[in-house]
Short mmCIF file of C-alpha atoms in Angstrom, two decimals:
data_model
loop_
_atom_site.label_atom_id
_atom_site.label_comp_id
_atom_site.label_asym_id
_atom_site.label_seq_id
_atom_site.Cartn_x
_atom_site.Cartn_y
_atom_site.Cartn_z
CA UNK A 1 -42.67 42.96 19.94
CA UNK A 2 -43.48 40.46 22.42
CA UNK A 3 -45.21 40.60 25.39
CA UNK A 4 -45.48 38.82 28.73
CA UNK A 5 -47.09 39.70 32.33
CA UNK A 6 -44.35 40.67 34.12
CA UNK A 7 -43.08 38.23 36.91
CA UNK A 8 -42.20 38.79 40.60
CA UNK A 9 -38.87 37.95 40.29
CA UNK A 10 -38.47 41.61 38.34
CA UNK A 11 -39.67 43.30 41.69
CA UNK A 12 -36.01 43.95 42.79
CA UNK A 13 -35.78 46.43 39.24
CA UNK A 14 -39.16 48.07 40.29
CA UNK A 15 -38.00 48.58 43.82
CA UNK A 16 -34.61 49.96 43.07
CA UNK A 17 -37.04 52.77 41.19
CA UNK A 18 -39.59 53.07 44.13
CA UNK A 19 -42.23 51.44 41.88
CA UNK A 20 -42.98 48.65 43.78
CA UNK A 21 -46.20 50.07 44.91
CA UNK A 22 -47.21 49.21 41.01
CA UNK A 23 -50.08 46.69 40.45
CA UNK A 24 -48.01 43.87 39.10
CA UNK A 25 -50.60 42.34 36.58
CA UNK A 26 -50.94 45.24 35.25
CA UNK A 27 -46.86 45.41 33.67
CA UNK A 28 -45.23 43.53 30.90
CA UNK A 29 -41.98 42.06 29.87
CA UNK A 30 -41.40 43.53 26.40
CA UNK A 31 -38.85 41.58 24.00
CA UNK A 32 -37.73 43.67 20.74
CA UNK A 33 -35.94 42.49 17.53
CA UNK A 34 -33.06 44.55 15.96
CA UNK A 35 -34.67 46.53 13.79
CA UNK A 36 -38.15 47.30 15.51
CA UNK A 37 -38.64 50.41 16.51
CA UNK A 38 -39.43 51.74 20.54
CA UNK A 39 -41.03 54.58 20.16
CA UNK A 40 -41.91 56.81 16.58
CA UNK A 41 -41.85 60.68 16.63
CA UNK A 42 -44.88 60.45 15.25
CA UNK A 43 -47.04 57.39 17.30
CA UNK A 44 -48.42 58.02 21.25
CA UNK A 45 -45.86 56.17 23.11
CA UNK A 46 -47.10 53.13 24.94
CA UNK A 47 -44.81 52.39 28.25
CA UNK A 48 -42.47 54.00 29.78
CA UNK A 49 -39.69 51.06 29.90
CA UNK A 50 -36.98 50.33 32.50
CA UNK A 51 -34.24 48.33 30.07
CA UNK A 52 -33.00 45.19 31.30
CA UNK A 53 -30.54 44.81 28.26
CA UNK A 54 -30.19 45.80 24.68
CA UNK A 55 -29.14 48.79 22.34
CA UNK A 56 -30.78 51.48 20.57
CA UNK A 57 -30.51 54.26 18.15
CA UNK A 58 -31.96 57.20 18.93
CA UNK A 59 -33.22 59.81 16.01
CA UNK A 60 -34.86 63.31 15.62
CA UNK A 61 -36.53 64.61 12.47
CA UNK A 62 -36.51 68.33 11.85
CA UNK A 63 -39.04 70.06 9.87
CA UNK A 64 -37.92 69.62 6.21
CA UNK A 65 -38.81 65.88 6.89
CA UNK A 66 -35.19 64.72 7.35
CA UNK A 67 -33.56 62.40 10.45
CA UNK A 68 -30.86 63.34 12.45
CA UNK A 69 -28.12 61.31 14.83
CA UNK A 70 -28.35 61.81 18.16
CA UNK A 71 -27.54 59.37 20.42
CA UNK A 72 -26.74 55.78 20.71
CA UNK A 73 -28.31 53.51 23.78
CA UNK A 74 -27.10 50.54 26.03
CA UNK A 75 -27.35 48.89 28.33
CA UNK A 76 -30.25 49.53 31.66
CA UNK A 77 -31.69 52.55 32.46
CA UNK A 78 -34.92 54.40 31.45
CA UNK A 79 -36.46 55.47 27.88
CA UNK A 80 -39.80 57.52 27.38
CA UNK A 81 -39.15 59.53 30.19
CA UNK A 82 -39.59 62.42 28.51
CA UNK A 83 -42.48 61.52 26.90
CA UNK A 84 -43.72 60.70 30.83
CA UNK A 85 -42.45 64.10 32.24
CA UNK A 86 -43.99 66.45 29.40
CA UNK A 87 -47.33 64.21 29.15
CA UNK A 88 -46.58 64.51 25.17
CA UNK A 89 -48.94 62.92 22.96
CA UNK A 90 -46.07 61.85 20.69
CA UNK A 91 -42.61 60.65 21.42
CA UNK A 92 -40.18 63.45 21.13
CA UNK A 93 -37.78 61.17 18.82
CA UNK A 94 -37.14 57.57 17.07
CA UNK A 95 -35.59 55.03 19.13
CA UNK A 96 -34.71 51.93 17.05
CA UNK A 97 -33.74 48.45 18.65
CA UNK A 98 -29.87 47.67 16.91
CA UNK A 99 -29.79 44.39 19.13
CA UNK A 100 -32.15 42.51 21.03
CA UNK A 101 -34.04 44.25 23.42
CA UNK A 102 -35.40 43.39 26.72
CA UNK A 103 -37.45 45.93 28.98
CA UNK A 104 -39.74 46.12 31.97
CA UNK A 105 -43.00 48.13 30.23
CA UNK A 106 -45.17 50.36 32.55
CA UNK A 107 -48.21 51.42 30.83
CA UNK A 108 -48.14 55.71 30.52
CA UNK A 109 -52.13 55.57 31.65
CA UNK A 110 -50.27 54.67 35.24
CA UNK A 111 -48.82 58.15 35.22
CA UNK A 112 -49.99 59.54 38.22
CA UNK A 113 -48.67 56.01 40.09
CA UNK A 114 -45.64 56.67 38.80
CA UNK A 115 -44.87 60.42 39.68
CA UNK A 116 -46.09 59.50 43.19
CA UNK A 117 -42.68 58.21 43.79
CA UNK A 118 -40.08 60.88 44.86
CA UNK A 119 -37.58 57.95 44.52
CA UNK A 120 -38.53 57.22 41.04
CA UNK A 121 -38.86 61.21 40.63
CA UNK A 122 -34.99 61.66 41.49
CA UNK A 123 -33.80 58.92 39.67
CA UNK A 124 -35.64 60.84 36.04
CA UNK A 125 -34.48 64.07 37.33
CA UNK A 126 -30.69 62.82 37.58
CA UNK A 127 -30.86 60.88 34.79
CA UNK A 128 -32.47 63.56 32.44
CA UNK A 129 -29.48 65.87 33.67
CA UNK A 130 -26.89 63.59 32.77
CA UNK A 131 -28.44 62.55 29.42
CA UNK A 132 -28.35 66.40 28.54
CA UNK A 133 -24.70 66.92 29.07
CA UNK A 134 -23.96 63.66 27.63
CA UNK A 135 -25.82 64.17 24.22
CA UNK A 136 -24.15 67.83 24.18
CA UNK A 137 -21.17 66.46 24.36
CA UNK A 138 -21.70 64.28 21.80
CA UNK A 139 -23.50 66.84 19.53
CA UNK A 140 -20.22 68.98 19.68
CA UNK A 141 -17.96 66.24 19.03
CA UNK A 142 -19.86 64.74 16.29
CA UNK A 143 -20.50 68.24 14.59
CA UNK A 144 -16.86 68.53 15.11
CA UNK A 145 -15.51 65.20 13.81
CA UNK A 146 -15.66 64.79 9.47
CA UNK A 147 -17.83 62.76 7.98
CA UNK A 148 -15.02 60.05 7.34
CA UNK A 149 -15.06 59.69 11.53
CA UNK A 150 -19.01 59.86 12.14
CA UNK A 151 -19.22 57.02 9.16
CA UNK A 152 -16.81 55.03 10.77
CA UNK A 153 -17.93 55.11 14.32
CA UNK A 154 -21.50 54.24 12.97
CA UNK A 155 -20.63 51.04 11.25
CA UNK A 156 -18.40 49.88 14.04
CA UNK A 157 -21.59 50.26 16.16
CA UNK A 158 -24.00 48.80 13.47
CA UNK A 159 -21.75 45.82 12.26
CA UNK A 160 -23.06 42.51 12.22
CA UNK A 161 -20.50 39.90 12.29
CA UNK A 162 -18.57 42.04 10.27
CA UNK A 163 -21.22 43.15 8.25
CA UNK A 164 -22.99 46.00 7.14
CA UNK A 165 -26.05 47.49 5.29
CA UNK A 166 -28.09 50.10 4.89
CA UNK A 167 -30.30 52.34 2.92
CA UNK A 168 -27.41 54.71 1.41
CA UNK A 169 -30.25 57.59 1.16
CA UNK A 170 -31.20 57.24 4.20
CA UNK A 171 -27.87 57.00 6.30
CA UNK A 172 -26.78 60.32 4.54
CA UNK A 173 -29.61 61.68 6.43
CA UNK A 174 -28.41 60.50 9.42
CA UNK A 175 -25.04 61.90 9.28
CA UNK A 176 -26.01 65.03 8.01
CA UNK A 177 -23.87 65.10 4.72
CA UNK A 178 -24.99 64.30 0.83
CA UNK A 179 -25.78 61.18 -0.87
CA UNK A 180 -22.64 61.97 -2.72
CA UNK A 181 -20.26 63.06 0.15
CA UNK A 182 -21.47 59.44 1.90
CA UNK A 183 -20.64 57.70 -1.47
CA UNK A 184 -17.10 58.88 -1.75
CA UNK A 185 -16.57 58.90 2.02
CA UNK A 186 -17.46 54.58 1.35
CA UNK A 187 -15.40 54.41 -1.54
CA UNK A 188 -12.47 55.37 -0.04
CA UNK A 189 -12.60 53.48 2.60
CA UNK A 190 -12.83 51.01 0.24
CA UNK A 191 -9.57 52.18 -1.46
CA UNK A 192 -7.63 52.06 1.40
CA UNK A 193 -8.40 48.58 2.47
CA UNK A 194 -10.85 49.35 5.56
CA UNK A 195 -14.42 47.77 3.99
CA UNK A 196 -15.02 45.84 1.08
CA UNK A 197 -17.95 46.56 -0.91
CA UNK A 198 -20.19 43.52 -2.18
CA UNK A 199 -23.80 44.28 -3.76
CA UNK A 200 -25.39 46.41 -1.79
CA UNK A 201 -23.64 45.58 1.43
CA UNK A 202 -19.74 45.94 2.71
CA UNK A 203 -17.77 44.01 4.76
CA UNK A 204 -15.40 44.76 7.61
CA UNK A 205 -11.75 43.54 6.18
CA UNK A 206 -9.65 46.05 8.72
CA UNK A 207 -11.62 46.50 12.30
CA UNK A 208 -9.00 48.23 14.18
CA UNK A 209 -8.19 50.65 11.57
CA UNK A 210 -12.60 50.97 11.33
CA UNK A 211 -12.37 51.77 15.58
CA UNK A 212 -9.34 53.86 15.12
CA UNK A 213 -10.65 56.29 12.24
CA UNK A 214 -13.89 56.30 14.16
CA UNK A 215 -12.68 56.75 17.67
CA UNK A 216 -15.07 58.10 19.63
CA UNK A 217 -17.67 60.05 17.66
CA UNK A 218 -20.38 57.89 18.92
CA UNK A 219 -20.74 57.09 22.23
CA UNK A 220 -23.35 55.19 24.05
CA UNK A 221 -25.59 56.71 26.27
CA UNK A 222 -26.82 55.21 29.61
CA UNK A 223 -29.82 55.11 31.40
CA UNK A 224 -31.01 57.10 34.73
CA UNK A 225 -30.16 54.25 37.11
CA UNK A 226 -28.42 51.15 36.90
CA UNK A 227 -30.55 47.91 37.52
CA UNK A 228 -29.63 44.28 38.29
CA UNK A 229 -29.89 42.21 35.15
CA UNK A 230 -32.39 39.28 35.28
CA UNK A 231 -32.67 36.39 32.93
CA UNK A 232 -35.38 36.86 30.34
CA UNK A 233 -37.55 34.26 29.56
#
C-alpha cells in the first residue's frame, strides 16, 4: 500500500458524503496493487475508505477454516462500513484488490466525526440495504448456477490479458466444490476448446463462449454512493 496526505482537490468526494467537516491532514490517499489485500477477517481494520476506482474480491471464512465467494467490487462507493457501524475489532470478511486500487482512507479512531454526519449516516444506511439484496441475489443465483458457470464467470472476472492462475486448492474453496470437481470442471473446458492449459496457468482461446457459459453468476457490487472520479497522483 501506498500512502499520501490527502489533497484538497478530493474535498468535492468528502462533501458529497457530508465529511467535509473532517480535519484534512489527518486523511490519506491509499493506492493498492492487485493482489494486496483491504481488509483481513482476522486484522483490526484501519480506514474506512471511500473508492475512487478499482476492483475487489470480497471473501468470508466459516468455521472449519475454509473461504467462501461472496461478492465481487467496482467501481466508487464505500468499504469497511460495516466494520464502522458494528465498531468490530476485526473486519467481518477478506476484501482483495483484483486491479489497482485507489481510495480516500479515513482513519476508524475518527468514528465519532464520522457518525456525526446524518448525510454520511443515510448514504451507509442506503447503501448497506442495497448491498444486502444485492449479495442475496447473488448468493441464490450462484448457489443455483453449476460449478461449470461459477468457474467461468470467475475467470472472466480474474483474467489478465487473457490469462489466468491460481492456487487450484484454494479456488475450490472459493467455489464451494472439490479439488477434484474443479479439476474436471478445467479439463473440460479444456476439451471443448474454451481455455488452454499451460504449466500451471491457462489461457483464454474462446472469450465469448468463457462470458456466455458464465453469464451472470458473478456480478459486481457497487458502493453506497456514487462519487466524481479524480485523477490520482
Amino acid at each position: 500500500m501506498k500512502r499520501h496526505k490527502l489533497s484538497k482537490e478530493y474535498l468535492p468526494i468528502l462533501r458529497q458524503y457530508g465529511l467535509s467537516h473532517l480535519p484534512l491532514e489527518s486523511l490519506y490517499l491509499l493506492h493498492f496493487d492487485r493482489g494486496v489485500y483491504l481488509y483481513r477477517s482476522d486484522t483490526k481494520p484501519e480506514y474506512l475508505m471511500i473508492v475512487v476506482r478499482g476492483r475487489a474480491k470480497v471473501c468470508r471464512a466459516s468455521e472449519n477454516g475454509k473461504n467462501l465467494m461472496l461478492a465481487f467490487y467496482s467501481g466508487t462507493g464505500l468499504m469497511g462500513e460495516v466494520e464502522l457501524m458494528l465498531n468490530s475489532e476485526v473486519a467481518t470478511s477478506d476484501a482483495q484488490v483484483i486491479s489497482p486500487f485507489v481510495a480516500v482512507g479515513i482513519p476508524l479512531s475518527l468514528s465519532s466525526e464520522l457518525l456525526s454526519s446524518p448525510t454520511f449516516i443515510r448514504i451507509v444506511a442506503q447503501g448497506l440495504a442495497r448491498n444486502v439484496d444485492h449479495n442475496s441475489q447473488n448468493m441464490v443465483t450462484t448457489m443455483l448456477n453449476p460449478l461449470e458457470a461459477r468457474l467461468c464467470s470467475y475467470i472472466s472476472i480474474m483474467q489478465i490479458d487473457g490469462w489466468f492462475c491460481e492456487k487450484l486448492t484454494e479456488l475450490a474453496e472459493l467455489m464451494g466444490t472439490s479439488y477434484r470437481h474443479l479439476l474436471r470442471t478445467l479439463n473440460t473446458l479444456c476439451d471443448t476448446g474454451v481455455l488452454h492449459k499451460e504449466r500451471n496457468r491457462y489461457y483464454i482461446i474462446d472469450a465469448p463462449a468463457l462470458k456466455r457459459l458464465g453469464g451472470d453468476t458473478y456480478q459486481f457490487t457497487g458502493g453506497s454512493a456514487s462519487v466524481q472520479t479524480l485523477e490520482a497522483f
